[in-house]
Amino acid sequence: MKKISLLLVFLGFIGLQVVLAQTRDITGTVTSTEDGSTVPGASVVVKGTTVGTVTDMDGKFTLKVPQGAKSLEVSFVGMTNTEVLLTNAANYQVKLEPENISVNEVVVTALGISKEKKALGYATQGVKSEELNRAANPSLSSAMQGKVAGVEVRPQSGMPGSSSQIFIRGARFFSGNNNPLYVIDGLPIASTNDYAQGVTGTDFSSRSVDIDPNDIESINVLKGQAAAALYGMRASNGVIIITTKSGKQAKGKPVVTLTTNYTADKISRLPELQQNYGHGFNGAFAAVNSNSWGPKLENIQNSKTVFYKNTTTSAINFDGVNINPGETLYLGGANHGNPNMYYSGQAAKWLPVQPYNNAKEFFDVGGTTSLNLNVSQAGEMGNYSVGVGNTKQTGIIPSTGMDRMSFKATADMKMNDMFKVGFSANASNVSIDKVPSGNDSYLFGVFGAPITYNLRDIPYHIAGNDYVQTSYRVGSVGDNPYWATKNNKFNEATRRFFGNTYIQFEPTKWLSFKYQFGGDFYETDQEEIWQMGLAKAGGTIPSSYVPPIKTLPSGGKIVNRAYVYRNYNSLFIATARGKLMDQLNGEIVVGNELNDEYGRSFWMQGTGLQVPGWNNIANATTQVATESKNTDRTVGFFANGSLDWKGMLFLNATGRYDVVSSMPRNNRGFFYPSVSLGWLFTELEALKGQSTLSYGKLRGSYAEVGAAGTYMNPYYATGGSGSGFITDGISFPLGGVSGYIPTTSIYDPNLKPQNTKSYEIGFEARFFNNRIGIDYSYTKQKTVDQIFAVPLAGSTGYAEEIRNAGSMSGYSHEFTLDLVPVKTKDFTWNMKINWSKSESKCEELAEGVENITLVGFVDPNIRAYAGKTYPTIYGTSFLRTDKGELVIDDDDTSPYYGMPMAGGTKAIGNVTPNFLLGVNNTLSFKGLTLSFLIDWKDGGMMYSGSNRLINLYGTSAATDNRSTPFTYTGVGYSTLESIDDNDVAHGGTSSTFSRGGEGDEIAHQYRYATILGSISEANVFETSFVKLREVSLSYTFPKSLVSKIYLKGLSASVSARNILLWTSLPNFDPESSQGTGNGQSGFDYMSLPQTTSLGAGLTVTF
Amino acid sequence: MKNLKYLFLLVGALSFASCSEDIMDDINKDKNNAAQIQAKLTLPHVIVESAAGTTATDMAWYSSVYIEHNAGTHGQFYTADKRTNTNESSLFNNSWNSLYQSALMPANDIIKKCSPGGTEADNTRLLGIAQILIAYNWAVTTDMWGDIPFSEALQGSLNRQPKYDTQETVYTGIQKLLDDAIVNLTASLTSANTILTYDYIYGGDAAKWIKAANSLKARYYLRLSNKDASAAQKALAAAAKGFTSAADAFVFAKYEATAIGENPWYQFFVDRTATSVGKTLYDLMVARNDPRVNYYFTLKSGVIVPAPNGTATESQNATYSVSKIASELRTNPTPLMSYHELLFVIAEAKFRASDATYTTDLKNAITASFAWHKVTESAATYYTANVEPKLATAALEEILTQKYIAGYEIESIEAYNDYRRTGFPTMKNPNNNLAAYGFVNRFPYPTTEESYNSANVPSINSFKDKVWWAK
């Protein structure tokens, strides 16, 4: 206690003073009103003091209370707090009401305004700390998966610090930000990525990664626009309101909680690879090639592929075999007295011919250790909570990991009856080590490594030169993943502080004023070392190993980025409430908010490195740097009026006027209204007090919210020249001269905000004394006048025009079912089912614009496509007839005879799932609790570049059985009558074509590597899945037991996460995709894998 | 209570003041880019883009595979050789957009500024230079695609769907641009040269730019040999005012031996290893005992191993020889029009005009090509032993074959144009004979046109439909 007091003083906090005078002893028993059972572990505190105790195993307590003490406060998790007036009696019988599904739950709504949940005319849904943290997920966004209806979390991967896209009720904007606003303890904070990832480089973590989920007390999700309307233009996508631990529950003595967790992580799914065909192409063995289209394993040792012809005048020894002058070294060992062996130039050894599972061997078992210490206390004058947490992760890919330190402090203090002050402060230091994905992925070399190449054991660099790699292939792509993880480095380190302080003044009961000022500050520095010798960065993997190369490697690149961010938020709110007339209460809130943002980013790149391993920009012969500054301000004025008639009808209306700097002059101020109505019909006399239908509410709302765009005047930018095929191109300055070009973007000076209109209707009911609860919402929304870069035909001389055009509409059904199927004295089974179906449809883009690209390659990519659900996969399709049949190449001189043909580029898949279902179960028996969450995503599609590539390389199990014929049924190309402008074929006769029998093994290679590899539609798959998202078993030790070891509480748990039960996607985990943002989960290209975790944890309270 | 009123007023007043239009304008001011610049600052970009972007990237690389200078042995170039991914709108989307947005548009920006009514209306030298560069880029665009937006192009939101002009119209426009350029440059011969270092090619030397304009005119007149009976005569008249030595050639030679300054062909070799030596070219050279093979190709296990066009193995550079030019010459210059090309143009035009002295020009052209590649063997000996004997029976074929050999591989775009115009030399890729595929007669229109100018973009099949001047 002394130490903690010191800590509080150190924090500038005025310690709680406890003056104890004379005391007397009282005793009592706490029981539950529901079944009369006693309540062990309930907290009993003398009101206004820190004097308190907890009840024993029999629900009994004894307590020394000071003379003059007026009342006791008795509380227990899951039951309503009760105040007991002290009389002269020495024994008290306290009855607690259970609140398994609380009717009078108070929730935090927009701008920190607390409201009773029953009074809301719109849907919100909460997640409590224990629900969030029960499986010890270190990532806040993925810890929310399956727990809130209508919230879809699309994670990029399972790597430490991986980003996620969150859609609440689908998407609203074609290419804008569809992420919700995060508000922590009343302060809106930055939560998205500083940089977007496309199809190259590394993922950039979302800034929500800075938050340790252990610090969170509860989350309330404001799903719709009516709920979020008071936040104005930033809240079109809903709001995630996070309340960190405040200490309000820790009445009495300080509560110290220590939580630790350890989990072991492994790759969630490995692709199935063939084990029968070796390294090579066209059925011929090659020791240096990117493919596994070689001969069957048993034929390799006899291979007559030339490895080396001795043109010197003396014999050369190859690992014990002499090749005389004029002789040839064939790869197959049978020619050299080494049957069942082949000569590997990379290993400089004769190696056995055998299959390897390179993918399985590459991944590590990762681990996550987390530790969180929290001290909380509450008393008459206020409450505080201070915490420190550390999360350390090592990823399943070597060299990856995360180290997060976080600190938090919150306090509220009543100065007197009228003044209250408080603050919330959070600091974090996060360092993430990553690896690139997409085009730069290391996984090409893992999943694509030939079956006969022993990737793990053949040295990844040549003898005596660490920086010259060896690999199964050569040239400028296909880096050896072992070499790359050893030598490259991708680090992202963020130091952040955000917090706010407030003062609240309540001169009378009906009037209050609150002023809050907050700031969010962070800096991120990123270091990318693309080591010299990396084929991806201008190096090459040498093709010749005889004699060993001693020269230095070429290439290499260093990229340094820094991002500095600062945001101030000033918020003033005045509230007046009172009785307007009999049975009618009213409340009015008016206020003002100012949000001022500043961001500056620096980027420098050094190429042409000179010294391998010297990881500093000074090592680069060419250095290029850029900077970017951005300032932005929003000033909002708002009002909120609510009426409550008889506790039955609740009307709420809001209005907000926002002025934004980023819009063009004289077009900056905009007004948005919202209105909502809730009718608690069970308050009608006829329905009141029933146990069958214990609670029933109808609600409806309408809202309009705008979102600003960014306007810029025409400008000139530095030029340069390049191509999609080369990394660097030509940059200025060149020869001491720089060149500039007019920007290829046009901005419309009449830009206006994009406006979302939405309505929502909903129904809530509870039956049988709250044993069953249902909540259903239907929403429809439409966002018109979207601000986006409307693409222009290249021939206009411009790439895009930033203007208002087009609209997107969406609807969402959300259904929540709360069930308590079993509840006895010792055993309770709680079930919470979240089902939702959200669909956004891109109604129209702009005149003459049918679709726009969001992320991906030129072909395929992810687009917003007029008339289709958002987003849509786009790329080369199969050539089909008007009846939908495939067109087959029937030219029997063609190597592609019997195979499908490519049609035009078209919409080839729909990313949106049909529905999401999360089934949460909690079974408690005495101190034992088993929780599990089953997450089912039905439908939705993805372009799986990884599947394309393992088929193309001939490593996938699908490419096995090469002597078995395959057939295609379709219309022969030569029989067609015509192919129209939309690439639809007409006429023709259908037949079945067969290829790939004995002697035609090469047909499989043509099929996968040449034909299907070039038709994007062939690689679009459905991504339905069922996952056992979380399962945890925890045991809370009895208080009577732990009190003997001077503890207040002790619980231990084991948990597992992300156990994939089933998916329709072949070979890979469907929750692994490419790019940041709106296209996420629709496009994969050797994207980083997901993990399955198994762990154990311990929580100690003292 | 009283104090609170003031606080309330203060917060209110500050809030209103904090969002006045002037303050908001200041906050939204572009802090990262320049709003207006002098026209000459755009010139370095236009030159770099014309040389590196237009002449030495995707279009040249694909042309070199179609024309069988090279064979594609990896990735997209492997499929280009197989013809399976060749008719897709995405293939040249980047090239088309680079031409319009990064070459034509900035060149047009200079032209606008330096034309009457512009901010630098007296800068006729810069105007003439920009007109030559824009004409060059228009020609590449129409040669690759045929009909293109020309008269209504480059107007941004004023015309979001520009109509397509016929290739004939574009060619008339190109000759006019070059004529105007010559007039403007002639007018500027006596004025001060303020362009100097901004002009990477001729340092602002107007006289040399005039020679370049005339040489280009000759090239473009001859391009219409199937369409204009007097094409050869017109070409010869223009060529007479063209380059008089290799020092005059229209060549970009400012590449630097740094990662961001290398010739794109070198970068392409290093980053992609996607092409190997084409057997078609190699066989033609071997048949002529051409000494340039040792300057063009690398050795594989001591010998040159060419890749058979259309049937090569996907092997990156593990199996076949590669271009010595691309793989070893990091800062090799890019000819927008070389001296030897002009001489080949003259030779062909003279032959077509029945002027027997074409043989001298052909010999000079070959000599210039040997000089470009720093070949130590005698061009004259080569000519006499291996070229001259062929002229009696197949003169035109031999002129174009020699031009084809000389053009390896950095002039592959011109080689591709010449083949489509004349059919020489004979291509060997067996996929040219497949019913569903064929020789790539033109580039498919790009995605941005298909998607955003669909009302105007012509429907073509790359394999079946020739461009106008090739018919």
Coordinates of C-alpha atoms in Angstrom, one line a residue, chain A residues 689-1065:
Chain A
G689 CA -44.2 -7.3 -15.5
Q690 CA -44.6 -10.5 -17.6
S691 CA -42.0 -13.2 -17.4
T692 CA -42.7 -14.8 -20.8
L693 CA -42.0 -11.6 -22.7
S694 CA -39.9 -9.8 -20.1
Y695 CA -38.6 -7.1 -22.4
G696 CA -39.5 -5.9 -25.9
K697 CA -38.5 -2.9 -27.9
L698 CA -39.0 -1.6 -31.4
R699 CA -36.6 0.9 -32.8
G700 CA -36.0 2.9 -35.9
S701 CA -33.6 5.6 -37.0
Y702 CA -32.6 7.7 -40.0
A703 CA -29.3 9.5 -40.4
E704 CA -27.2 11.4 -42.9
V705 CA -23.5 11.6 -42.6
G706 CA -21.0 13.1 -45.0
A707 CA -17.4 12.3 -45.6
A708 CA -14.9 14.9 -47.0
G709 CA -12.5 14.4 -49.8
T710 CA -9.2 16.1 -50.5
Y711 CA -8.9 18.9 -53.0
M712 CA -5.7 20.1 -54.5
N713 CA -4.8 22.7 -57.0
P714 CA -3.0 21.6 -60.2
Y715 CA 0.7 21.0 -59.7
Y716 CA 3.9 19.8 -61.2
A717 CA 5.7 16.8 -59.8
T718 CA 9.2 15.3 -60.3
G719 CA 9.2 13.1 -63.4
G720 CA 11.0 9.9 -64.1
S721 CA 10.6 6.8 -66.3
G722 CA 9.9 3.2 -65.6
S723 CA 8.1 0.0 -66.4
G724 CA 6.2 -2.6 -64.5
F725 CA 9.0 -5.1 -65.3
I726 CA 11.9 -3.2 -63.7
T727 CA 12.4 -2.2 -60.1
D728 CA 14.1 1.1 -60.4
G729 CA 13.6 2.7 -63.8
I730 CA 15.2 6.1 -64.3
S731 CA 14.9 8.7 -61.6
F732 CA 15.7 12.4 -61.5
P733 CA 18.0 14.1 -60.9
L734 CA 20.0 12.6 -63.8
G735 CA 23.2 14.2 -64.8
G736 CA 22.6 17.0 -62.4
V737 CA 19.3 18.0 -64.0
S738 CA 15.8 17.3 -62.8
G739 CA 12.7 17.0 -64.9
Y740 CA 9.1 17.8 -63.9
I741 CA 5.7 16.8 -65.3
P742 CA 2.2 18.1 -64.9
T743 CA 0.3 15.9 -62.5
T744 CA -1.8 13.3 -64.1
S745 CA -4.6 13.9 -61.6
I746 CA -7.3 16.6 -62.1
Y747 CA -9.2 17.9 -59.1
D748 CA -12.7 19.2 -59.4
P749 CA -12.9 22.6 -57.8
N750 CA -16.6 22.1 -57.1
L751 CA -16.0 19.0 -55.0
K752 CA -18.7 18.4 -52.4
P753 CA -18.9 15.8 -49.6
Q754 CA -20.0 12.3 -50.3
N755 CA -23.2 11.7 -48.4
T756 CA -24.4 8.6 -46.7
K757 CA -28.1 8.3 -46.0
S758 CA -29.2 5.4 -43.9
Y759 CA -32.1 4.0 -42.1
E760 CA -32.3 1.2 -39.6
I761 CA -35.1 -0.7 -38.0
G762 CA -34.7 -3.1 -35.2
F763 CA -36.4 -5.3 -32.7
E764 CA -35.2 -6.5 -29.3
A765 CA -37.0 -8.9 -27.1
R766 CA -36.2 -11.0 -24.0
F767 CA -38.2 -14.0 -22.8
F768 CA -38.5 -16.1 -19.7
N769 CA -36.9 -13.7 -17.3
N770 CA -34.2 -12.9 -19.8
R771 CA -33.2 -16.5 -20.4
I772 CA -33.6 -15.8 -24.2
G773 CA -32.8 -12.6 -25.8
I774 CA -33.0 -11.6 -29.5
D775 CA -31.9 -8.6 -31.3
Y776 CA -32.5 -8.0 -34.9
S777 CA -31.6 -5.0 -37.1
Y778 CA -32.1 -4.3 -40.7
T779 CA -30.3 -1.4 -42.3
K780 CA -30.2 0.2 -45.7
Q781 CA -27.7 2.7 -46.6
K782 CA -26.7 4.6 -49.7
T783 CA -23.7 6.7 -50.3
V784 CA -24.1 9.2 -53.2
D785 CA -21.7 11.7 -54.8
Q786 CA -18.7 9.5 -54.0
I787 CA -15.4 11.3 -54.1
F788 CA -13.0 9.1 -55.9
A789 CA -10.3 9.2 -58.6
V790 CA -12.6 8.6 -61.6
P791 CA -10.2 7.0 -64.1
L792 CA -9.8 8.6 -67.4
A793 CA -8.9 6.9 -70.7
G794 CA -5.2 7.3 -71.1
S795 CA -5.7 9.2 -74.3
T796 CA -7.1 12.2 -72.3
G797 CA -3.5 12.7 -71.1
Y798 CA -4.6 12.2 -67.5
A799 CA -5.0 9.1 -65.4
E800 CA -7.8 10.3 -63.2
E801 CA -10.1 13.0 -62.1
I802 CA -11.0 13.5 -58.5
R803 CA -14.6 14.4 -58.4
N804 CA -18.0 13.4 -57.2
A805 CA -19.7 10.6 -59.0
G806 CA -21.5 7.4 -58.6
S807 CA -23.2 5.7 -55.6
M808 CA -23.0 2.6 -53.5
S809 CA -25.8 1.1 -51.6
G810 CA -25.9 -1.6 -49.0
Y811 CA -28.1 -3.5 -46.7
S812 CA -27.4 -5.5 -43.6
H813 CA -29.3 -8.0 -41.6
E814 CA -27.9 -8.6 -38.1
F815 CA -29.3 -11.1 -35.7
T816 CA -28.1 -11.8 -32.2
L817 CA -29.5 -14.5 -30.0
D818 CA -28.6 -14.7 -26.3
L819 CA -29.4 -17.9 -24.7
V820 CA -29.0 -19.4 -21.3
P821 CA -29.9 -23.0 -22.1
V822 CA -29.0 -24.4 -18.7
K823 CA -28.7 -22.6 -15.4
T824 CA -28.5 -24.4 -12.2
K825 CA -26.8 -23.6 -8.9
D826 CA -23.4 -24.8 -10.1
F827 CA -23.7 -25.0 -13.9
T828 CA -24.4 -22.4 -16.4
W829 CA -24.4 -22.5 -20.2
N830 CA -24.5 -19.2 -22.0
M831 CA -24.7 -19.0 -25.7
K832 CA -24.5 -15.9 -27.9
I833 CA -25.0 -16.3 -31.6
N834 CA -24.2 -13.5 -34.0
W835 CA -25.4 -13.8 -37.5
S836 CA -25.1 -11.2 -40.2
K837 CA -25.4 -10.7 -43.8
S838 CA -24.1 -7.4 -45.2
E839 CA -23.9 -6.6 -48.9
S840 CA -22.6 -3.5 -50.6
K841 CA -23.4 -2.9 -54.2
C842 CA -21.6 -0.5 -56.4
E843 CA -24.6 1.0 -58.2
E844 CA -22.9 3.3 -60.6
L845 CA -19.5 4.8 -60.9
A846 CA -19.3 7.6 -63.5
E847 CA -20.5 8.1 -67.0
G848 CA -18.6 5.7 -69.3
V849 CA -16.8 4.2 -66.3
E850 CA -17.8 0.6 -65.6
N851 CA -15.2 -0.2 -63.0
I852 CA -12.2 1.0 -61.2
T853 CA -9.2 -0.8 -59.8
L854 CA -8.5 -1.0 -56.1
V855 CA -5.6 -3.3 -55.7
G856 CA -3.8 -6.0 -57.6
F857 CA -1.9 -6.5 -60.9
V858 CA -3.0 -5.1 -64.2
D859 CA -4.5 -8.6 -64.5
P860 CA -6.0 -9.8 -62.2
N861 CA -7.1 -7.2 -59.7
I862 CA -9.8 -6.1 -57.3
R863 CA -12.3 -3.6 -58.6
A864 CA -15.4 -1.6 -57.8
Y865 CA -17.7 -2.7 -60.6
A866 CA -21.0 -1.0 -61.5
G867 CA -24.0 -3.2 -60.9
K868 CA -22.0 -5.8 -58.9
T869 CA -21.3 -6.4 -55.2
Y870 CA -18.3 -4.6 -53.8
P871 CA -15.5 -5.5 -54.3
T872 CA -15.3 -7.6 -57.4
I873 CA -12.4 -9.7 -58.8
Y874 CA -11.5 -8.8 -62.3
G875 CA -9.2 -10.4 -64.8
T876 CA -8.8 -12.7 -67.8
S877 CA -11.7 -15.0 -68.1
F878 CA -12.2 -18.3 -69.9
L879 CA -13.5 -17.8 -73.4
R880 CA -17.1 -19.0 -73.3
T881 CA -20.1 -19.3 -75.6
D882 CA -23.3 -17.4 -75.1
K883 CA -24.5 -20.6 -73.4
G884 CA -21.7 -20.5 -70.9
E885 CA -19.8 -23.4 -72.3
L886 CA -16.0 -23.3 -72.4
V887 CA -14.3 -22.9 -75.8
I888 CA -11.6 -25.5 -76.4
D889 CA -8.6 -25.3 -78.6
D890 CA -9.3 -28.1 -81.2
D891 CA -6.4 -27.4 -83.4
D892 CA -4.6 -30.8 -83.3
T893 CA -1.3 -29.3 -84.3
S894 CA -1.4 -27.0 -81.3
P895 CA 0.4 -28.0 -78.0
Y896 CA -2.7 -26.6 -76.3
Y897 CA -5.1 -29.0 -78.1
G898 CA -7.9 -30.0 -75.8
M899 CA -7.5 -27.1 -73.4
P900 CA -9.7 -24.1 -72.6
M901 CA -8.9 -20.7 -74.2
A902 CA -8.7 -17.2 -72.7
G903 CA -11.6 -14.8 -73.2
G904 CA -11.5 -11.1 -72.5
T905 CA -10.9 -9.4 -69.1
K906 CA -14.1 -9.5 -67.1
A907 CA -15.6 -9.6 -63.6
I908 CA -14.6 -13.1 -62.4
G909 CA -15.6 -13.3 -58.8
N910 CA -17.4 -11.7 -55.9
V911 CA -15.5 -11.2 -52.6
T912 CA -18.5 -10.5 -50.3
P913 CA -19.5 -13.5 -48.2
N914 CA -23.1 -14.7 -48.1
F915 CA -23.2 -14.5 -44.3
L916 CA -21.1 -14.6 -41.2
L917 CA -22.0 -16.6 -38.2
G918 CA -20.3 -16.6 -34.8
V919 CA -21.4 -19.0 -32.1
N920 CA -20.1 -18.1 -28.7
N921 CA -20.5 -20.6 -25.9
T922 CA -19.6 -20.3 -22.3
L923 CA -20.1 -23.2 -19.9
S924 CA -19.3 -22.7 -16.3
F925 CA -19.2 -25.3 -13.6
K926 CA -18.2 -23.9 -10.2
G927 CA -14.9 -22.3 -10.9
L928 CA -14.4 -24.0 -14.3
T929 CA -15.3 -22.2 -17.5
L930 CA -15.2 -23.6 -21.0
S931 CA -15.6 -21.1 -23.8
F932 CA -15.6 -21.7 -27.5
L933 CA -16.3 -19.6 -30.5
I934 CA -17.2 -21.2 -33.9
D935 CA -16.8 -18.8 -36.8
W936 CA -18.4 -19.6 -40.1
K937 CA -18.0 -17.5 -43.2
D938 CA -20.2 -18.7 -46.0
G939 CA -19.3 -17.7 -49.6
G940 CA -17.1 -15.0 -50.9
M941 CA -14.3 -15.5 -53.4
M942 CA -10.6 -14.9 -53.8
Y943 CA -8.1 -14.8 -56.5
S944 CA -5.6 -17.3 -55.2
G945 CA -2.2 -16.5 -56.8
S946 CA -0.6 -19.0 -54.5
N947 CA -2.7 -21.8 -55.9
R948 CA -1.9 -20.6 -59.4
L949 CA 1.8 -20.6 -58.7
I950 CA 2.1 -24.0 -57.1
N951 CA 0.2 -25.4 -60.0
L952 CA 2.3 -23.5 -62.5
Y953 CA 5.5 -24.6 -60.9
G954 CA 4.3 -28.2 -60.8
T955 CA 4.7 -28.6 -57.0
S956 CA 1.0 -28.9 -56.0
A957 CA -0.6 -32.2 -55.4
A958 CA -3.0 -31.4 -58.2
T959 CA -0.2 -31.8 -60.7
D960 CA 0.5 -35.3 -59.6
N961 CA -0.7 -38.3 -61.7
R962 CA 0.7 -36.9 -64.9
S963 CA 0.2 -40.1 -66.9
T964 CA -3.6 -40.0 -66.1
P965 CA -5.5 -38.2 -68.9
F966 CA -7.7 -35.2 -68.1
T967 CA -10.7 -34.1 -70.1
Y968 CA -12.5 -30.8 -71.0
T969 CA -15.9 -30.6 -72.4
G970 CA -16.7 -27.6 -74.5
V971 CA -17.1 -26.1 -77.9
G972 CA -14.3 -26.6 -80.4
Y973 CA -12.7 -23.2 -81.4
S974 CA -12.8 -24.1 -85.2
T975 CA -16.5 -24.8 -85.0
L976 CA -17.4 -21.4 -83.7
E977 CA -19.5 -19.0 -85.9
S978 CA -18.2 -15.8 -84.3
I979 CA -16.7 -14.1 -81.3
D980 CA -18.3 -10.8 -80.5
D981 CA -16.9 -7.5 -79.1
N982 CA -17.6 -8.7 -75.6
D983 CA -15.5 -11.8 -76.1
V984 CA -18.5 -14.0 -76.1
A985 CA -18.4 -16.9 -78.6
H986 CA -21.4 -17.9 -80.7
G987 CA -22.4 -21.2 -82.4
G988 CA -20.2 -24.2 -82.5
T989 CA -20.6 -27.8 -81.4
S990 CA -19.8 -29.3 -78.1
S991 CA -17.5 -32.3 -77.6
T992 CA -15.2 -33.8 -75.0
F993 CA -11.5 -33.5 -75.4
S994 CA -8.9 -35.7 -73.7
R995 CA -5.2 -35.0 -73.1
G996 CA -2.4 -36.1 -70.8
G997 CA -2.3 -39.9 -71.1
E998 CA 0.8 -42.1 -71.2
G999 CA 3.4 -40.4 -73.5
D1000 CA 1.5 -37.1 -73.2
E1001 CA 2.7 -36.2 -69.7
I1002 CA 3.7 -32.8 -71.0
A1003 CA 0.0 -31.9 -71.5
H1004 CA -0.3 -31.4 -67.7
Q1005 CA 2.6 -28.9 -67.9
Y1006 CA 0.9 -27.0 -70.8
R1007 CA -2.4 -27.1 -68.9
Y1008 CA -1.2 -25.7 -65.6
A1009 CA 1.9 -23.7 -66.5
T1010 CA 0.8 -22.2 -69.8
I1011 CA -3.0 -22.2 -70.1
L1012 CA -4.5 -22.1 -66.6
G1013 CA -1.6 -20.0 -65.4
S1014 CA -2.5 -17.3 -67.8
I1015 CA -6.3 -17.3 -67.2
S1016 CA -7.1 -15.5 -64.0
E1017 CA -10.5 -17.0 -63.7
A1018 CA -9.0 -20.4 -63.4
N1019 CA -7.5 -19.3 -60.1
V1020 CA -10.6 -17.8 -58.4
F1021 CA -11.9 -19.9 -55.6
E1022 CA -14.7 -19.7 -53.0
T1023 CA -13.3 -19.0 -49.5
S1024 CA -16.0 -20.3 -47.3
F1025 CA -14.7 -21.6 -44.0
V1026 CA -15.6 -22.9 -40.6
K1027 CA -13.1 -22.2 -37.9
L1028 CA -12.9 -23.0 -34.2
R1029 CA -11.9 -19.4 -33.7
E1030 CA -11.3 -19.6 -30.0
V1031 CA -11.5 -22.2 -27.3
S1032 CA -10.5 -21.7 -23.7
L1033 CA -10.8 -23.6 -20.5
S1034 CA -10.2 -21.6 -17.4
Y1035 CA -10.3 -22.4 -13.7
T1036 CA -10.8 -19.8 -11.0
F1037 CA -9.5 -21.1 -7.8
P1038 CA -11.9 -20.7 -4.8
K1039 CA -11.4 -17.6 -2.8
S1040 CA -11.1 -19.6 0.4
L1041 CA -8.2 -21.3 -1.0
V1042 CA -6.4 -18.4 -2.5
S1043 CA -6.9 -16.2 0.5
K1044 CA -4.7 -18.6 2.4
I1045 CA -1.8 -17.6 0.1
Y1046 CA -2.7 -13.9 0.5
L1047 CA -4.3 -13.6 -2.9
K1048 CA -7.6 -12.1 -3.9
G1049 CA -8.0 -14.3 -6.9
L1050 CA -6.2 -16.8 -9.0
S1051 CA -7.3 -18.3 -12.3
A1052 CA -5.5 -20.4 -14.9
S1053 CA -6.5 -21.1 -18.4
V1054 CA -5.5 -23.0 -21.5
S1055 CA -6.7 -21.8 -24.9
A1056 CA -6.4 -22.3 -28.6
R1057 CA -7.1 -20.0 -31.5
N1058 CA -7.9 -20.3 -35.2
I1059 CA -8.2 -24.0 -35.6
L1060 CA -9.3 -24.4 -39.2
L1061 CA -11.9 -27.0 -39.5
W1062 CA -12.9 -26.7 -43.1
T1063 CA -12.6 -24.4 -46.0
S1064 CA -13.5 -24.5 -49.7
L1065 CA -10.2 -22.9 -50.7

